[in-house]
Short mmCIF file of C-alpha atoms in Angstrom, two decimals:
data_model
loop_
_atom_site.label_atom_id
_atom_site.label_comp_id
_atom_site.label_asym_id
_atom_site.label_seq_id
_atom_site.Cartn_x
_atom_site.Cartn_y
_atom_site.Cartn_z
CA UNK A 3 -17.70 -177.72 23.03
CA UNK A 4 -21.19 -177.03 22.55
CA UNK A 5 -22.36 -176.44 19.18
CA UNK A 6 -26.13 -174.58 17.58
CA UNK A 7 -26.64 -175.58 14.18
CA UNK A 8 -29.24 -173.34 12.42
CA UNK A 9 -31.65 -174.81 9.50
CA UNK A 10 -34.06 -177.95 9.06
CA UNK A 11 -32.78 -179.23 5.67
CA UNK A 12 -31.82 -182.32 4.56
CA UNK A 13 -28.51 -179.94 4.29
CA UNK A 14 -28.64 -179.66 7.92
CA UNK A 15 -29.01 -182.88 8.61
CA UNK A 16 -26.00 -184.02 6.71
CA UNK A 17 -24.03 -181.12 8.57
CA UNK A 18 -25.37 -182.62 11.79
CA UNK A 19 -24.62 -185.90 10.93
CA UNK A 20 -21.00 -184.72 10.20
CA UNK A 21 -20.37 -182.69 13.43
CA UNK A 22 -22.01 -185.35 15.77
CA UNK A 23 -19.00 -187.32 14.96
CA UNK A 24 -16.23 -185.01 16.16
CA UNK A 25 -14.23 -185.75 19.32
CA UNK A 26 -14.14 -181.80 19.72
CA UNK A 27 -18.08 -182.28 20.33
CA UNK A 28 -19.86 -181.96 23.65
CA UNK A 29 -23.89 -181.34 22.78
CA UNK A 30 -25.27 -180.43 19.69
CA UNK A 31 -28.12 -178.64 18.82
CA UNK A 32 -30.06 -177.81 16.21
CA UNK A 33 -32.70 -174.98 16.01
CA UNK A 34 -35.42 -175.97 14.37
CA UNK A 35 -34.18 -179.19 12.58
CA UNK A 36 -36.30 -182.20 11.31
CA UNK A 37 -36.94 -185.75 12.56
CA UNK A 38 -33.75 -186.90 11.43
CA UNK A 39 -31.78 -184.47 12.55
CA UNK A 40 -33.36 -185.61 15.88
CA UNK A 41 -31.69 -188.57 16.03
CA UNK A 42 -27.72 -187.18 16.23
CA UNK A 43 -29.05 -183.57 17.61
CA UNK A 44 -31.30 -181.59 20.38
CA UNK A 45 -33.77 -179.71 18.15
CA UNK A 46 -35.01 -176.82 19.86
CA UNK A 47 -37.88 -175.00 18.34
CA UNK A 48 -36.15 -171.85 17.41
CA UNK A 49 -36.63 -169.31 14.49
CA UNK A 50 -33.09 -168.90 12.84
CA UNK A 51 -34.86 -165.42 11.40
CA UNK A 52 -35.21 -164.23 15.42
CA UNK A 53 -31.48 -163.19 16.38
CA UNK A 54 -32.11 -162.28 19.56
CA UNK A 55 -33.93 -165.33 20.42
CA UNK A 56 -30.78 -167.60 18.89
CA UNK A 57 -28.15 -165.15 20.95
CA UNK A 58 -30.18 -165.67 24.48
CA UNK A 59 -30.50 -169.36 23.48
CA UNK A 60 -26.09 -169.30 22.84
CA UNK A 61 -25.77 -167.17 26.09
CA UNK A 62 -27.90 -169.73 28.29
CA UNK A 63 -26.29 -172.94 26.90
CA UNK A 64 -22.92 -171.64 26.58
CA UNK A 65 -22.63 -172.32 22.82
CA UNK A 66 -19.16 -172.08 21.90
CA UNK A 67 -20.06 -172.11 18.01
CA UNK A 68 -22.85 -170.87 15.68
CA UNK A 69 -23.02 -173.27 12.16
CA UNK A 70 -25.55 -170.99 10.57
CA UNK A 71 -27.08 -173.16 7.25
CA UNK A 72 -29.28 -171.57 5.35
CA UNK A 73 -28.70 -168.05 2.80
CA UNK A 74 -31.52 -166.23 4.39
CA UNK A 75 -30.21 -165.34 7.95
CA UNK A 76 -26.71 -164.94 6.47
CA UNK A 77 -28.49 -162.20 4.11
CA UNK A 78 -29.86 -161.01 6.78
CA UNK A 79 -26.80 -160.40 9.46
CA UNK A 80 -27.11 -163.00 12.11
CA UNK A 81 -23.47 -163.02 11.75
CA UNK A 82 -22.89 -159.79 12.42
CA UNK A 83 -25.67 -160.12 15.35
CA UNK A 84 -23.93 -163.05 17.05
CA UNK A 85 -20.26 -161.49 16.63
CA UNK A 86 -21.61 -157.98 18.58
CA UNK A 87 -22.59 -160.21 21.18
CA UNK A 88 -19.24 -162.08 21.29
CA UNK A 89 -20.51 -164.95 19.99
CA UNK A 90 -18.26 -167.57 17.36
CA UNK A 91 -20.16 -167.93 14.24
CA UNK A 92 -19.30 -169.71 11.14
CA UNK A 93 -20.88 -167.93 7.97
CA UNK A 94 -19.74 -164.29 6.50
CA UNK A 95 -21.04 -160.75 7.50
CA UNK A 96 -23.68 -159.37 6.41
CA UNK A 97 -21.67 -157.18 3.49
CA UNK A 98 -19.92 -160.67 2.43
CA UNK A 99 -23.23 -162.16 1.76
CA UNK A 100 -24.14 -159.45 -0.98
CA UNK A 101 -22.71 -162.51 -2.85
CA UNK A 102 -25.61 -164.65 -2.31
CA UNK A 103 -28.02 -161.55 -1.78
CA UNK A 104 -27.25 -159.36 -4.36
CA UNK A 105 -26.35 -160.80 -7.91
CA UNK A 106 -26.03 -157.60 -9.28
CA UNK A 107 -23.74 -156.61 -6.54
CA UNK A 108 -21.33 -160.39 -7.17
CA UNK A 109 -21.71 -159.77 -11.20
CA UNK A 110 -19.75 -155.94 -10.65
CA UNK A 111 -17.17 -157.81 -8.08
CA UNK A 112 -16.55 -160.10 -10.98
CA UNK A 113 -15.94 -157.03 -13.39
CA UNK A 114 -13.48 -155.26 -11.14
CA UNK A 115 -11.68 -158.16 -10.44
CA UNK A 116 -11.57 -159.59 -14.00
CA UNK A 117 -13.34 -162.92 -12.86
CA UNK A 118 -14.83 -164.66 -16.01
CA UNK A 119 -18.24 -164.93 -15.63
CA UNK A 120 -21.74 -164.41 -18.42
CA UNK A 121 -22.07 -160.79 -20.07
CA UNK A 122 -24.24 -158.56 -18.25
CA UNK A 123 -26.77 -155.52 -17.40
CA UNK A 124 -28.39 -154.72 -14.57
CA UNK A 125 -31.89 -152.26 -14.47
CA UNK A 126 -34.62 -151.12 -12.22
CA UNK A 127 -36.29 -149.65 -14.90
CA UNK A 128 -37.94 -151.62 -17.43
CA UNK A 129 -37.85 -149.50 -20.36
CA UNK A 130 -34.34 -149.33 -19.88
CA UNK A 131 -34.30 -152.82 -19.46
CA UNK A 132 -36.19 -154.02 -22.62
CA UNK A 133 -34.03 -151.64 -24.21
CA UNK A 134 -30.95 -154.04 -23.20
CA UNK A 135 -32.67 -157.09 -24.63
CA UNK A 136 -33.38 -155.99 -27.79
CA UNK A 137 -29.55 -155.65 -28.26
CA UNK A 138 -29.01 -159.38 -27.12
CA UNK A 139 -29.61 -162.46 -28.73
CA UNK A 140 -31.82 -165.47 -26.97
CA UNK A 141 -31.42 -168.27 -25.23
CA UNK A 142 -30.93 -165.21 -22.28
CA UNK A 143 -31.03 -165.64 -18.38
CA UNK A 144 -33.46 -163.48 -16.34
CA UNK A 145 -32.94 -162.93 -12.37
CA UNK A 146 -33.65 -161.46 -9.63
CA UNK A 147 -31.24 -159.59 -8.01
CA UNK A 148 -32.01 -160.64 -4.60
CA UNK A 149 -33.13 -163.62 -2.78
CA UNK A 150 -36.14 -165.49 -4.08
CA UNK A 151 -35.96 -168.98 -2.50
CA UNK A 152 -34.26 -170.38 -5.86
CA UNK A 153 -37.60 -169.52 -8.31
CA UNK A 154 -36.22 -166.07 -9.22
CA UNK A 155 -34.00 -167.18 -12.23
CA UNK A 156 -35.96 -167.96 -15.83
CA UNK A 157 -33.98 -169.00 -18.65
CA UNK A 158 -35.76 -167.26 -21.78
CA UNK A 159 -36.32 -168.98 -25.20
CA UNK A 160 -37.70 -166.34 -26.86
CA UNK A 161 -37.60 -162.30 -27.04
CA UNK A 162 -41.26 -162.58 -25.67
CA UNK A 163 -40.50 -164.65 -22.88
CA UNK A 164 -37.70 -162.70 -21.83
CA UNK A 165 -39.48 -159.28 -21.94
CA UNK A 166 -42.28 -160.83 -19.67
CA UNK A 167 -39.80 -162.59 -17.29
CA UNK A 168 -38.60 -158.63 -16.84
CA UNK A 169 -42.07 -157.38 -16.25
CA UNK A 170 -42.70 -160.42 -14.06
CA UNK A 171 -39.50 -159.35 -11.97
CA UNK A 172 -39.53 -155.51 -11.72
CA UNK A 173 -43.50 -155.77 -11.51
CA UNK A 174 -43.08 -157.35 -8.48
CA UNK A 175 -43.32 -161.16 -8.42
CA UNK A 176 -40.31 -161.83 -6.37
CA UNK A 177 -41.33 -158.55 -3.72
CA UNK A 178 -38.54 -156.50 -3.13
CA UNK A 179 -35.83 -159.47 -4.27
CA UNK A 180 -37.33 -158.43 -7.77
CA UNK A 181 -36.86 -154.77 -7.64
CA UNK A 182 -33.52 -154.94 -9.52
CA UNK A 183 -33.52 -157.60 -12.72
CA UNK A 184 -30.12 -159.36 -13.61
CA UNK A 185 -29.91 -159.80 -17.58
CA UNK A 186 -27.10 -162.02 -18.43
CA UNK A 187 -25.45 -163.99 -21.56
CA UNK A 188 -26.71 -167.76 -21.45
CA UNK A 189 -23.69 -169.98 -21.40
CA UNK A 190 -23.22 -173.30 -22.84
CA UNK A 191 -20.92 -176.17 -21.14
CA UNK A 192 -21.25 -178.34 -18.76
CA UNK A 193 -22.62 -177.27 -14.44
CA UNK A 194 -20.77 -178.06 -11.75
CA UNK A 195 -20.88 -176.91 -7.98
CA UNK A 196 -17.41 -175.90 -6.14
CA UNK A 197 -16.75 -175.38 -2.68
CA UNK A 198 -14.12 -173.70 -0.59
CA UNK A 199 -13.69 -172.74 2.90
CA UNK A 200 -11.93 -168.75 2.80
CA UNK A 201 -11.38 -167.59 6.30
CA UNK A 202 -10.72 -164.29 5.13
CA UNK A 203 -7.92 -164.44 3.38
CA UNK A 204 -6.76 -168.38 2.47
CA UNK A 205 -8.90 -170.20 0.24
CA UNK A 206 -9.24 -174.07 0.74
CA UNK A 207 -10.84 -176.12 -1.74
CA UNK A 208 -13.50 -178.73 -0.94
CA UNK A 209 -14.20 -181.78 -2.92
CA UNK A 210 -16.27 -181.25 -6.15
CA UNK A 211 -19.67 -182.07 -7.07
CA UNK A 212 -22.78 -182.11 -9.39
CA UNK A 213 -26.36 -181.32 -8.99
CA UNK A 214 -29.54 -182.41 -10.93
CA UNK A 215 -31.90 -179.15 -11.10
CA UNK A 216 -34.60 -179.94 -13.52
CA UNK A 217 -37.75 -182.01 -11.84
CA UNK A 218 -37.59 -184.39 -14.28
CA UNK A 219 -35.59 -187.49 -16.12
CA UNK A 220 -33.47 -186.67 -18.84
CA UNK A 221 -32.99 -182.75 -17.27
CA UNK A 222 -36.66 -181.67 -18.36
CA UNK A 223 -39.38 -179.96 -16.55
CA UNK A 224 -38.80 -176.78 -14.16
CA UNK A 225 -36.13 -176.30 -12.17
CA UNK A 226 -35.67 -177.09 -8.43
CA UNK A 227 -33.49 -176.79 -5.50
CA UNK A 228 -31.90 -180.12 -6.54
CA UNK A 229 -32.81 -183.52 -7.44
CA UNK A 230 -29.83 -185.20 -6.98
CA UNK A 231 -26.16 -184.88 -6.89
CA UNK A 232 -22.86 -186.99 -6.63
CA UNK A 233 -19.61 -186.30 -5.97
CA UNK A 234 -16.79 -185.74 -7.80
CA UNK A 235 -17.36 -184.18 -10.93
CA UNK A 236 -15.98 -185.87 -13.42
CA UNK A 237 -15.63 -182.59 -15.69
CA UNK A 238 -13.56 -180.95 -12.16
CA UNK A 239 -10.35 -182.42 -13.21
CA UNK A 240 -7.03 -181.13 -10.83
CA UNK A 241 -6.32 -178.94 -14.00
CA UNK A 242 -9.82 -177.83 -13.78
CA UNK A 243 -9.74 -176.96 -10.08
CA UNK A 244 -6.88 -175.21 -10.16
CA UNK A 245 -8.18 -172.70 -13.02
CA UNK A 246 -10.77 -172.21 -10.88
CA UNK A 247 -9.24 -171.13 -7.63
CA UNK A 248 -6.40 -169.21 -9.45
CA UNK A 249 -8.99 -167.21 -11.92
CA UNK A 250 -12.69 -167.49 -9.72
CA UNK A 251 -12.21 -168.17 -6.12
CA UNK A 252 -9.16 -166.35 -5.11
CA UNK A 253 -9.57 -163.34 -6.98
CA UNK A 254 -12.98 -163.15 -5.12
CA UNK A 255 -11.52 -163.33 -1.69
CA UNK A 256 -8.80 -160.80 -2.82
CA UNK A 257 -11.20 -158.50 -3.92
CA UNK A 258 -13.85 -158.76 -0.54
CA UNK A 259 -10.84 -158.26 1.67
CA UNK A 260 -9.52 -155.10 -0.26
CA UNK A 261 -13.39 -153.74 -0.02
CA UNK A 262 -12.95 -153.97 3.90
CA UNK A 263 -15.59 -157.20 3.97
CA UNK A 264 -13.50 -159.93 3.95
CA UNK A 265 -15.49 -163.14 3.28
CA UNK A 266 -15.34 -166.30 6.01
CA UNK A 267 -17.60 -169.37 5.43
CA UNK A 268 -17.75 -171.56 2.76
CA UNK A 269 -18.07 -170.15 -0.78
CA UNK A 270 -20.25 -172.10 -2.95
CA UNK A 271 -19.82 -171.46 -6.61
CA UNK A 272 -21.50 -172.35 -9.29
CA UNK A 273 -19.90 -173.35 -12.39
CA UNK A 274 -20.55 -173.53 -16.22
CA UNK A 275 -17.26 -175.43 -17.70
CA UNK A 276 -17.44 -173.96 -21.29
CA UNK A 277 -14.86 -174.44 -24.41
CA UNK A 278 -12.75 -171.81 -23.13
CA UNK A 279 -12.93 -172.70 -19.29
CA UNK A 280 -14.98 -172.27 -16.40
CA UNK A 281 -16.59 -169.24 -15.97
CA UNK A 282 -18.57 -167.96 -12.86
CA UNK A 283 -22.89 -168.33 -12.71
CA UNK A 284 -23.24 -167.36 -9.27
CA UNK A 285 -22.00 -167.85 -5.78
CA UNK A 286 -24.09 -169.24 -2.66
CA UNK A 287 -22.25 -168.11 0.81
CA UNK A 288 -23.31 -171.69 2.32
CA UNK A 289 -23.15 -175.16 1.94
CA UNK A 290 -24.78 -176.69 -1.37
CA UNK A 291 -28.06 -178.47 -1.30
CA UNK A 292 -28.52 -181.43 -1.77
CA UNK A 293 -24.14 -181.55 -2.82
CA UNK A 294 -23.32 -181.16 0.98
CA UNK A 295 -24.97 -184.96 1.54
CA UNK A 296 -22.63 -186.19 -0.93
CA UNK A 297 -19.48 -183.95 0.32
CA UNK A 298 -19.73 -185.05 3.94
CA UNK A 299 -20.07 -188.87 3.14
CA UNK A 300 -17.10 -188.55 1.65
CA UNK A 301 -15.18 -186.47 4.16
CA UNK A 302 -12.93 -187.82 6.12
CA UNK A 303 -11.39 -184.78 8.16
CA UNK A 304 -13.05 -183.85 11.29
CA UNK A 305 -15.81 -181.15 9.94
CA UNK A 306 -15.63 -179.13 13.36
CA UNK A 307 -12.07 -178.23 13.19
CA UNK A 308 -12.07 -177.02 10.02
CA UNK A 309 -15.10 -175.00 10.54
CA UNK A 310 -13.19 -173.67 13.51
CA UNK A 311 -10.44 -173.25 11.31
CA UNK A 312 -12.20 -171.21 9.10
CA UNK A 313 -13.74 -169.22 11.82
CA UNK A 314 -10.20 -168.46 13.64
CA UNK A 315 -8.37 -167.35 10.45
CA UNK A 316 -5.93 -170.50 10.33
CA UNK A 317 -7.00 -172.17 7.31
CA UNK A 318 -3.23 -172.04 5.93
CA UNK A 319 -2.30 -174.69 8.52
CA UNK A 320 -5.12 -176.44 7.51
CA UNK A 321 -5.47 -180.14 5.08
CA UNK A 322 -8.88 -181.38 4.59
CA UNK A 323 -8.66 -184.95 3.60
CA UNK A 324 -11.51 -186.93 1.18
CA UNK A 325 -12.56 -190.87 0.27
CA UNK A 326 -11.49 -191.95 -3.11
CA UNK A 327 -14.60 -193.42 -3.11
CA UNK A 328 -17.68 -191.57 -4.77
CA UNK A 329 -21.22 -190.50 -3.16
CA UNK A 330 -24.64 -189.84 -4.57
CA UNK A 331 -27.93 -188.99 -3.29
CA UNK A 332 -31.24 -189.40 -4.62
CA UNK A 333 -33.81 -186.51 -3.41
CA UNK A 334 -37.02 -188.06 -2.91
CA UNK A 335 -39.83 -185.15 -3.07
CA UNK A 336 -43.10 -185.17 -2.34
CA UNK A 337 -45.83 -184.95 -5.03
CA UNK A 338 -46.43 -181.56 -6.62
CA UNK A 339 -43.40 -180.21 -5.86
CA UNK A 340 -41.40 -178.06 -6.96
CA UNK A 341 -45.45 -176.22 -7.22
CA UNK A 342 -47.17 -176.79 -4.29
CA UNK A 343 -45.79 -180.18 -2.47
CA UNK A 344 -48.66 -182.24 -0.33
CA UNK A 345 -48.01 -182.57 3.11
CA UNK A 346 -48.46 -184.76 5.49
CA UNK A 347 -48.59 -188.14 3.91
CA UNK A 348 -46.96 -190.99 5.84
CA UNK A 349 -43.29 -192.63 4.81
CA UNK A 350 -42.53 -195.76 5.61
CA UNK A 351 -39.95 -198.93 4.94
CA UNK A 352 -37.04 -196.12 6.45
CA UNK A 353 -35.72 -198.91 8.71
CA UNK A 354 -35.45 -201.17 5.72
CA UNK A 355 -34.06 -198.94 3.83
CA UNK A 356 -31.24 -197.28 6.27
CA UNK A 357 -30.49 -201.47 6.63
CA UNK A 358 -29.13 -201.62 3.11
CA UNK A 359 -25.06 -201.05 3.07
CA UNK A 360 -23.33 -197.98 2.31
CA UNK A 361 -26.24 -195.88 2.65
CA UNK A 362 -27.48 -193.09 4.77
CA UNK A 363 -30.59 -191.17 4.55
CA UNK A 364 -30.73 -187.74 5.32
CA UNK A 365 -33.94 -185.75 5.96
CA UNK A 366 -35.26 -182.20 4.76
CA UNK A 367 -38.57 -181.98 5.07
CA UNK A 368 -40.50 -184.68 7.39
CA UNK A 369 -41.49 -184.59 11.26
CA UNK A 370 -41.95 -186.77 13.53
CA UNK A 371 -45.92 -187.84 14.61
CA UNK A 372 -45.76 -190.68 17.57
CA UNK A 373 -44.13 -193.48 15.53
CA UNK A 374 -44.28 -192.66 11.90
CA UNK A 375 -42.53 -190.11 9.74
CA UNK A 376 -44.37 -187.52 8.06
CA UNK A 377 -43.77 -185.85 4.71
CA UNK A 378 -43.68 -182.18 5.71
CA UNK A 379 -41.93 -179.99 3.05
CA UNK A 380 -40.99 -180.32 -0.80
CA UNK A 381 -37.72 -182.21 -0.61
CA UNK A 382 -38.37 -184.93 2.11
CA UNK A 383 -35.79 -187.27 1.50
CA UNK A 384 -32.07 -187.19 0.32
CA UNK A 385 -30.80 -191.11 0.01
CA UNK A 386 -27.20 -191.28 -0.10
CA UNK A 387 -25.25 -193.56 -1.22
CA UNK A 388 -21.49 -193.98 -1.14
CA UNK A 389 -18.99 -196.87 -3.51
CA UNK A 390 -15.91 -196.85 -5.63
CA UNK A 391 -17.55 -195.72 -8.65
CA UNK A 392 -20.16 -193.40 -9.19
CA UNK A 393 -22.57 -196.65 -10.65
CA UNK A 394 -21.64 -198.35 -7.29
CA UNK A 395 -22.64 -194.94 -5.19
CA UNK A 396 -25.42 -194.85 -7.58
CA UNK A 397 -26.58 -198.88 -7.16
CA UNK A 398 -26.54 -198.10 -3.65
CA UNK A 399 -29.13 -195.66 -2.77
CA UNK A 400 -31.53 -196.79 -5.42
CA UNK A 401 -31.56 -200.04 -3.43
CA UNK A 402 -32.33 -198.24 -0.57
CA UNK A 403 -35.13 -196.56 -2.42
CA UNK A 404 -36.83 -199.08 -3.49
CA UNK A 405 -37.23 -200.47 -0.03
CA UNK A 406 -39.49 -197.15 0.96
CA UNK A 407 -43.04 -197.37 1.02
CA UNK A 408 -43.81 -193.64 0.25
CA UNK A 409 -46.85 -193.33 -2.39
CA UNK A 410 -46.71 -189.74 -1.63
CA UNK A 411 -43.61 -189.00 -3.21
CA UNK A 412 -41.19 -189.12 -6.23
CA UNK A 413 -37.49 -188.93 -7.35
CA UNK A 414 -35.69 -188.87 -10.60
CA UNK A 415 -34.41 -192.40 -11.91
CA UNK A 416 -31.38 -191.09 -13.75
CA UNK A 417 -29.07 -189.07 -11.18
CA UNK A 418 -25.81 -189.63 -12.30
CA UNK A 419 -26.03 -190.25 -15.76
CA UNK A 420 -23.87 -187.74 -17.06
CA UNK A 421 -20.95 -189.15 -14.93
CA UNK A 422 -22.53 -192.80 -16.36
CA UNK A 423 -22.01 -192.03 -19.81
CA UNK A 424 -18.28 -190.78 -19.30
CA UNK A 425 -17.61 -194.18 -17.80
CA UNK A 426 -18.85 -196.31 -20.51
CA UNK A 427 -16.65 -194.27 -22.85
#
């Protein structure tokens, strides 16, 4: 079959990377992608945000399935879109993905359905608002309630900080993503990203996984998109994962399909593991980056039947099998980010490194000029690594890394550690 993947991320590229090895394949293409997405797809120079030019390009080539990547689109019904033209799509509706696009909207979902998740309010006013925080105690978590391109969360020290994160918000620093503010309890514990495929009504658990969001080592400076993540979570034991499909996941895709939007895609949720269990931050309606790298070098299932799977309701019939061995990936970014990254600096040694074993190196933001690759977004690189351990995974793509002649950029030197530490106890 003929498949369109939509997106340019080093995401993407893992997802390509994934699909290209299916015997269920005949071309795939990706719209826009990136120069490594190049090399196992036909990137065609399409805007995922322009539906009708995606549906004339699935009509023309007789694309059989949609893998839609990024939140935006999702948010934005290119689902919806593609299915009124009778086209197969994997990703949720438009009214599903008021998970990722509304956190307001996934915070009163967890409420009704007794899902345990971080106290709440949510305001459009700010007096109202500041009213609310003088009630609560600090560390508190400010967001916006829509989608802000992962800079619309602040984590407040102080009663000050918090009341200007608010007036940032609902004063419009995130446009109209900002025009509803998300107050919510800060939780303590310990992150970690879950995935499961729901096809409407059967949930199907993924393999687990941990992401690095601070910029720097030893989880300090800003947050990001991702650093780094490996996979599993040590903290996502079986007793852990079934807590969280019987009290988080499945409740969720009870309550969608009793609202009449029942939710098919992948369901990305993030996790605080705290004394009394896990409790719900926030749910993505697509695949985790940079945790998909990790996920698909360990998969071992063919990734286009169970996306199919997912997308024809018959995930109960369905077994998704997984390496014991572990997987991590090292995001190399380019400097300045996660402000303003600088473009267009050459990378080099990518031959060397892709030489080193166990490794694969999957790109986000770079593009192609003649012969050399070109730095071209914020996250450029995402070396992955895969081993029995965690510190083999781990040995692996730092290897690799130092083999890449990339002045331009940066990375963390400490992904892992937390699963590190639990080893050398």
């Amino acid at each position: 079959m003929n498949v369109l993947l939509l997106g340019s991320g080093g995401r993407e590229h893992a997802l390509a990377w994934a699909l290209s090895a299916s015997p269920l394949l005949t071309k795939l293409f990706c719209a826009p992608g990136n120069a490594g997405i190049a090399e196992v797809a036909q990137c065609i120079p399409l805007d995922p945000a322009n539906q009708d030019s995606i549906i004339e390009f699935c009509r023309d080539e007789r694309i059989e399935l949609v893998v839609i990547g990024p939140e935006a689109p999702l948010v934005a019904g290119l689902g919806d879109a593609l299915g009124d033209a009778g086209i197969r799509y994997f990703g949720p509706t438009k009214s599903a993905a008021q998970l990722e696009g509304s956190k307001g909207f996934t915070k009163d979902l967890c409420r009704k359905a007794g899902i345990p998740t971080a106290a709440y309010g949510r305001f459009m006013d700010l007096d109202a608002a500041k009213t609310y925080l003088a009630s609560q105690s600090v560390p508190i978590v400010i967001k916006a309630d829509g989608l802000a391109a992962g800079k619309g969360v602040v984590i407040a020290e102080t009663r000050a900080d918090a009341e200007a994160a608010v007036e940032a918000c609902l004063g419009g620093a995130f446009g109209a993503a900002g025009a509803e503010v998300v107050i919510e309890e800060f939780l303590v514990g310990e992150e970690a990203s879950f995935f499961a495929l729901c096809d409407g009504v059967t949930a199907l658990p993924l393999a687990s996984a941990q992401d690095h969001k601070r910029v720097g080592d030893g989880d300090t400076g800003p947050n990001t998109g991702g650093m780094g993540a490996y996979s599993p979570a040590p903290v996502m034991t079986a007793a852990m994962t079934e807590r969280v499909m019987t009290e988080i996941i499945n409740p969720t895709v009870k309550e969608m399909a009793a609202r009449g939007m029942p939710f098919k895609g992948v369901l990305f949720a993030g996790l605080m593991i705290t004394a009394t269990g896990p409790k719900l931050i926030e749910y993505n309606v697509r695949f985790g980056d940079p945790e998909t790298q990790v996920l698909m070098m360990r998969l071992k299932s063919d990734l286009l039947a169970a996306l199919l799977a997912t997308t024809d309701g018959v995930l109960k019939t369905f077994d998704m099998r997984w390496s014991d061995d572990a997987a991590l990936t090292v995001v190399m970014a380019a400097n300045g980010y996660p402000g303003t990254p600088q473009k267009g600096t050459e990378i080099k040694g990518l031959d060397l490194a892709k030489a080193v074993p166990n490794v694969e190196i999957f790109h986000a933001g770079t593009r192609r000029d003649g012969d050399r690759i070109i730095a071209d977004g914020g996250r450029v690189l995402n070396v992955t690594g895969r081993g029995k351990t965690v510190k083999d995974a781990r040995d692996a793509a730092y290897a690799a890394i130092a083999k890449i002649d990339w002045p331009g950029g940066f990375y963390r030197k400490d992904i892992g550690w937390r699963a590190l530490e639990r080893q050398k106890t």
